[in-house]
mmCIF file of C-alpha atoms in Angstrom:
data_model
loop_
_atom_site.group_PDB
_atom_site.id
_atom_site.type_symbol
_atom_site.label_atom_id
_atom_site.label_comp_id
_atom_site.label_asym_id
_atom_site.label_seq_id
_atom_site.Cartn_x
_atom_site.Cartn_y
_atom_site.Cartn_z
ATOM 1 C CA UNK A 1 0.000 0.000 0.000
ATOM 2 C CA UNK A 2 1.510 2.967 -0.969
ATOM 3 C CA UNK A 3 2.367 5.617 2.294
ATOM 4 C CA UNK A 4 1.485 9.105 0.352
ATOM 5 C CA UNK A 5 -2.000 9.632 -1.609
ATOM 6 C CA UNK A 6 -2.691 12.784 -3.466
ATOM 7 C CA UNK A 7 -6.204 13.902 -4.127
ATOM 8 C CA UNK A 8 -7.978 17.368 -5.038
ATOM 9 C CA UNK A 9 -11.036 18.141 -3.528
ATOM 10 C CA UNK A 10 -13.767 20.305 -5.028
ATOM 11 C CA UNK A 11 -17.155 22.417 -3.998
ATOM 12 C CA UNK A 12 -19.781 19.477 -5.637
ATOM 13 C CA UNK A 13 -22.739 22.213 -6.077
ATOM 14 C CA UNK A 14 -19.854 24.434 -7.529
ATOM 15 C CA UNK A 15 -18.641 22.053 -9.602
ATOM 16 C CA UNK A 16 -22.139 21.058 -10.909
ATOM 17 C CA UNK A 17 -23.269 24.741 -11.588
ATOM 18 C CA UNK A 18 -20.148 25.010 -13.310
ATOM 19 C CA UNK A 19 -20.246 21.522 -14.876
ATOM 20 C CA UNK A 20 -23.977 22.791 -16.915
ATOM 21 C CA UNK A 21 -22.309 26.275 -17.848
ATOM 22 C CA UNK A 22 -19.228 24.522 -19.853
ATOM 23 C CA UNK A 23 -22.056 22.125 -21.381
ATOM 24 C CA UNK A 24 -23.932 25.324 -22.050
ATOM 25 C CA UNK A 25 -20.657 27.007 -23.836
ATOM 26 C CA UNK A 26 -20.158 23.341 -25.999
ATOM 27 C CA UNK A 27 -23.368 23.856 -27.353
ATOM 28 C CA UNK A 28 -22.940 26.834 -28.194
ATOM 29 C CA UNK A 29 -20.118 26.507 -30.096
ATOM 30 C CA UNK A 30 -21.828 23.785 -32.057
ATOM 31 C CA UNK A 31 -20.090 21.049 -30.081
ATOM 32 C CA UNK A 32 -22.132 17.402 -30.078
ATOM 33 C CA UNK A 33 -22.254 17.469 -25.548
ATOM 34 C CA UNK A 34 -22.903 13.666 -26.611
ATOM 35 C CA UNK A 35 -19.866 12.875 -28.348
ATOM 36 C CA UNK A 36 -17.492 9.983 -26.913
ATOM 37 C CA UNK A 37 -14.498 12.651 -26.238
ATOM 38 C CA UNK A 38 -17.034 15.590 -25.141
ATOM 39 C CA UNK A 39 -19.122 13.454 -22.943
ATOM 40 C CA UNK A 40 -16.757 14.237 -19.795
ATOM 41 C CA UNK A 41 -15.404 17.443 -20.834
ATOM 42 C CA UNK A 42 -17.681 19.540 -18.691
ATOM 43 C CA UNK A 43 -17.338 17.841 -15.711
ATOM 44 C CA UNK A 44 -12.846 17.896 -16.597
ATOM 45 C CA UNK A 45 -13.450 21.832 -17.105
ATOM 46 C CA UNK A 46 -15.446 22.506 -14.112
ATOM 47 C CA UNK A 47 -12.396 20.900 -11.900
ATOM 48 C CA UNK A 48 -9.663 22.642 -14.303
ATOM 49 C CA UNK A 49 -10.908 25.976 -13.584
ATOM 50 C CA UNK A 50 -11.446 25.498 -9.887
ATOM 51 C CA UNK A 51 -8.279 24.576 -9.993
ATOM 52 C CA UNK A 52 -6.942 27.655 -11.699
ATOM 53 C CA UNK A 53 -8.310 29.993 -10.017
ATOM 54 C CA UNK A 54 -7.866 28.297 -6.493
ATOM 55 C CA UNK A 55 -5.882 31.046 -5.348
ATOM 56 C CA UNK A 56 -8.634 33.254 -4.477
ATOM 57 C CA UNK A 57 -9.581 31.043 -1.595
ATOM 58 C CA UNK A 58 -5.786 31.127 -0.021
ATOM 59 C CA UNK A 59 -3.684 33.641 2.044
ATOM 60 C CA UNK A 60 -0.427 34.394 0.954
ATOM 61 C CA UNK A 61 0.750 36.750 3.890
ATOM 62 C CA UNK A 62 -0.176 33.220 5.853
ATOM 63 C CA UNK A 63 2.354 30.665 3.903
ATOM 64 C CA UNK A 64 4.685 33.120 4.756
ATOM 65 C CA UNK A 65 4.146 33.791 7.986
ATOM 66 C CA UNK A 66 4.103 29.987 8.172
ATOM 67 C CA UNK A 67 7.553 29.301 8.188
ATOM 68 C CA UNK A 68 8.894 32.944 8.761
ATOM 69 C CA UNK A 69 12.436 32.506 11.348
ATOM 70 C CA UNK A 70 14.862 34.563 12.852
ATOM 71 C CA UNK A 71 18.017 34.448 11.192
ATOM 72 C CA UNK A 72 21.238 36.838 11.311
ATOM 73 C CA UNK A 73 21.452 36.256 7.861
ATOM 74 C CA UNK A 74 21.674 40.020 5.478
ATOM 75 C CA UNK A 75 22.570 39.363 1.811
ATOM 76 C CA UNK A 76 20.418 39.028 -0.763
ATOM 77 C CA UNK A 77 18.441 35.727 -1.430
ATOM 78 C CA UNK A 78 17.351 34.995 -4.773
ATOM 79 C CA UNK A 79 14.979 32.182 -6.000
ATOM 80 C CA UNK A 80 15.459 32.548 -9.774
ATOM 81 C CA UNK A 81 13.348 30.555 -12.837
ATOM 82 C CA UNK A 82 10.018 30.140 -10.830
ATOM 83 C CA UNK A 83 7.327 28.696 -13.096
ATOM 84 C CA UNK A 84 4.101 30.511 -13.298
ATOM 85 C CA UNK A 85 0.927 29.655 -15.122
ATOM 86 C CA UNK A 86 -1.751 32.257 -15.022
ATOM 87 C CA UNK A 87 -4.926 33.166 -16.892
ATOM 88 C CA UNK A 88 -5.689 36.265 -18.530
ATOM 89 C CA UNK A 89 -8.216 38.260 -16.956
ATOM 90 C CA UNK A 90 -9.470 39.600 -20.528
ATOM 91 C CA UNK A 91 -9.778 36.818 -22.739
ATOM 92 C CA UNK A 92 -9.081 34.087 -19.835
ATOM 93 C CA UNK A 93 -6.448 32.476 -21.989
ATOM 94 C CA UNK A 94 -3.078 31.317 -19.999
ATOM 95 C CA UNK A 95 -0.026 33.429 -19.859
ATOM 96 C CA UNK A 96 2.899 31.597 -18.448
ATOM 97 C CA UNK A 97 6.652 32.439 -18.306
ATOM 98 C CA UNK A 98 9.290 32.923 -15.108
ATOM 99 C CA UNK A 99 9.527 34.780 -11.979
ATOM 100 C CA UNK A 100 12.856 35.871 -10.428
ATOM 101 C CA UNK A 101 12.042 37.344 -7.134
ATOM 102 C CA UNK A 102 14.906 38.414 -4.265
ATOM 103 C CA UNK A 103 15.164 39.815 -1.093
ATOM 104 C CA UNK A 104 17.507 41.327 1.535
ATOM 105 C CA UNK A 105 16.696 39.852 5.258
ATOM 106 C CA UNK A 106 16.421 42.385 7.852
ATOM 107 C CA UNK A 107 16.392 39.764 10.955
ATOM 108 C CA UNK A 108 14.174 37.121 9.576
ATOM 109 C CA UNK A 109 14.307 34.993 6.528
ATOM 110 C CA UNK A 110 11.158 32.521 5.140
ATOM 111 C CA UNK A 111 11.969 29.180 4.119
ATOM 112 C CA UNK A 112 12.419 28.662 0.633
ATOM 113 C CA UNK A 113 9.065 26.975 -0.896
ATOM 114 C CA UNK A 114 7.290 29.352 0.382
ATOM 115 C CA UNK A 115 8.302 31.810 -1.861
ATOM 116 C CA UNK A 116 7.411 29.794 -5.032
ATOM 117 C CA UNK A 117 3.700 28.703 -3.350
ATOM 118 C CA UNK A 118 2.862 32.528 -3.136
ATOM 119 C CA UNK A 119 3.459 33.221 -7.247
ATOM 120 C CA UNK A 120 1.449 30.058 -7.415
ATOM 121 C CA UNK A 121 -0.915 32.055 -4.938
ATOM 122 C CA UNK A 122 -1.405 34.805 -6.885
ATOM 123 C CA UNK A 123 -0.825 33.317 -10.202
ATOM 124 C CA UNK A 124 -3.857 30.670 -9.757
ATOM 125 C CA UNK A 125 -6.538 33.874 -10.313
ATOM 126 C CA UNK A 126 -8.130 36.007 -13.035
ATOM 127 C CA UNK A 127 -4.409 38.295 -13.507
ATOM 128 C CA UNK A 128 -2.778 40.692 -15.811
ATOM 129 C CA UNK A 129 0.735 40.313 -15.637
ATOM 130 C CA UNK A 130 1.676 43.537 -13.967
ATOM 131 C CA UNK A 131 -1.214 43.311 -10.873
ATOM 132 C CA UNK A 132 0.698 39.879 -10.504
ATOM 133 C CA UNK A 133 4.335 41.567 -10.309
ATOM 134 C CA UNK A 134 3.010 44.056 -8.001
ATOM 135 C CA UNK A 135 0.755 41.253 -6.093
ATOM 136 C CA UNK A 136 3.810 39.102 -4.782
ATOM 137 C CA UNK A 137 6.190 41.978 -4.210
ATOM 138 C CA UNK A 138 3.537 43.869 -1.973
ATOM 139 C CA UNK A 139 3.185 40.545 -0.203
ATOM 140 C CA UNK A 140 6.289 39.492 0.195
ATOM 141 C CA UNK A 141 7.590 43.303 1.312
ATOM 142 C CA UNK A 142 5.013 43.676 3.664
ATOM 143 C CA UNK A 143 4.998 40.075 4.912
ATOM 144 C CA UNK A 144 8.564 39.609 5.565
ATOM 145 C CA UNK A 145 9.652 43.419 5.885
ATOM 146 C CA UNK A 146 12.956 43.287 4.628
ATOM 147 C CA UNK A 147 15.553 45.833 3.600
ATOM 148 C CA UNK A 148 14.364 45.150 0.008
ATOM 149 C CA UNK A 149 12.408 43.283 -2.739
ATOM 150 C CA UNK A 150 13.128 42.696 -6.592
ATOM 151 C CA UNK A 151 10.429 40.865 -8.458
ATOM 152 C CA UNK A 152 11.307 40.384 -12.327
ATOM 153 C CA UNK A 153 8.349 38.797 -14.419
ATOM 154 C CA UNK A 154 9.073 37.668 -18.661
ATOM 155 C CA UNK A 155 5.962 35.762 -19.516
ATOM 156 C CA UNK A 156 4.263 34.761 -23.151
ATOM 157 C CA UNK A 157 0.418 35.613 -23.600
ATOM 158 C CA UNK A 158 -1.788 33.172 -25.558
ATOM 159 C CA UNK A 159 -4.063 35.783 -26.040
ATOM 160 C CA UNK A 160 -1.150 37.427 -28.200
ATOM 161 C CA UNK A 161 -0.412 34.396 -29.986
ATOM 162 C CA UNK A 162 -3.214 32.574 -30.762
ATOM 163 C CA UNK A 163 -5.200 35.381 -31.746
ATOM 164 C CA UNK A 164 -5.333 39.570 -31.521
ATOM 165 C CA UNK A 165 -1.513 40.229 -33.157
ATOM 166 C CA UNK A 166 -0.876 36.149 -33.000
ATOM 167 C CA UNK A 167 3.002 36.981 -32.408
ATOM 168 C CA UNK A 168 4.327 34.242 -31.743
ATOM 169 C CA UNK A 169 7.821 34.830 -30.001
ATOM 170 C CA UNK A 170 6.676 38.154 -28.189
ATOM 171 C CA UNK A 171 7.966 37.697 -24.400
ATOM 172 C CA UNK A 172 6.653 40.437 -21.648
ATOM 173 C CA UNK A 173 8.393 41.519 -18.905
ATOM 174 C CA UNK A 174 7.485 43.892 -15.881
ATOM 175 C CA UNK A 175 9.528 44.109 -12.706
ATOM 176 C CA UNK A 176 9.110 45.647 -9.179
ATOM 177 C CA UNK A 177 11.633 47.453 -6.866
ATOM 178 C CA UNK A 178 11.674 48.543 -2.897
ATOM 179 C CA UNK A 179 13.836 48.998 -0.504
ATOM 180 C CA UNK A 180 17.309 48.760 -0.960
ATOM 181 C CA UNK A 181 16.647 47.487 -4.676
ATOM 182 C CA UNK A 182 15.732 50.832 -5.355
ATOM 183 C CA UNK A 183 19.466 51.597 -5.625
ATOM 184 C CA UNK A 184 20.363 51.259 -8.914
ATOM 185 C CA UNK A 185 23.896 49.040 -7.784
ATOM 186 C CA UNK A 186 21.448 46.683 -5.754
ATOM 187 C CA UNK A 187 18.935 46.373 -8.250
ATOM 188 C CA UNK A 188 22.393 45.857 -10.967
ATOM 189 C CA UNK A 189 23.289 43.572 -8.907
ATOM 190 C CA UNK A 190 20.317 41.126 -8.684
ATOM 191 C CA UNK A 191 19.296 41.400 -12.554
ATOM 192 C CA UNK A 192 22.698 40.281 -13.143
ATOM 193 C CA UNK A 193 22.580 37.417 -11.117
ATOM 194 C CA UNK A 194 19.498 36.632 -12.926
ATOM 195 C CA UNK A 195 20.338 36.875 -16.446
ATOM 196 C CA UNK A 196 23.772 34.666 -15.724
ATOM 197 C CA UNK A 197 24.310 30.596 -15.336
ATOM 198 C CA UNK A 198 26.540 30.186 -12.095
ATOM 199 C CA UNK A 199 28.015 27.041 -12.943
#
């Protein structure tokens, strides 16, 4: 028997409500509801976008206050090359891409995952790209209260490349600053660090 089981759980009169509104869209898009690969669609995108937009229902200030220490520690950290997979709140079409986020203890430090779980946070709603830069570096500066926070953002929009301008190699990026990464030598410093392979 196997020690660790995964399973999602889900809001059934949510997910039913939901369930008849995808079956509604189908048909309305001329799809046969009856059809062997449609049959269960519904039901799959009535879990997907509970799922996507799960981080309404979660605290970010919380995970980090979670596993927030004290810790002598005052240089910057920097978790680089954080995955992120967000829908647009326009056309709700994914955007998805990389967040480089750093920050300069003053006294406490948070342990590492929980950096990562608040873009996924923030990330799992209805976004635009730039409420979600400013989103985790508000939470994380006001959370943590360093000397500083950088958050760099590059993601591609399917709702520029499948359709509007459908470019397909067009990568955006938006970035935040406080604290001591205001200084341009500090903030130098960190997007160097992220643009370079430390080998």
């Amino acid at each position: 028997m196997a020690s660790y089981r995964f399973f999602e759980e889900y809001d059934q009169p949510v997910t039913d409500k939901l369930k008849q509104d995808f079956s509604n869209i189908l048909t309305g898009v001329g799809e046969d509801i009856t059809r062997e690969g449609i049959v269960k669609t519904p039901e799959r995108a009535a879990k997907a976008i509970q799922f996507l937009t799960s981080g309404h229902c979660q605290d970010p200030e919380e995970i980090l206050r979670s596993a927030m220490f004290e810790e002598g520690y005052n240089d910057m950290v920097i978790i680089k090359d954080i995955e992120l997979y967000s829908l647009c709140e326009h056309h709700m079409l994914p955007f998805f891409g990389k967040a480089h986020i750093a920050y300069i203890p003053d006294g406490r430090i948070v342990g590492l995952s929980k950096i990562p779980r608040v873009v996924d946070v923030f990330a799992r709603r209805l976004q635009v790209q730039e409420r979600l830069t400013h989103d985790i570096l508000e939470c994380i500066n006001n959370t943590l209260k360093p000397k500083g926070v950088a958050v760099v953002i590059e993601a591609s929009h399917m709702c520029m490349m499948m359709r509007g301008v459908q470019k397909q190699n067009s990568v955006t990026t938006t970035s935040g600053f406080r604290g001591q990464f205001e200084k341009i030598e500090t903030r130098n410093e960190f997007l160097k660090l992220i643009s370079s392979d430390l080998a």
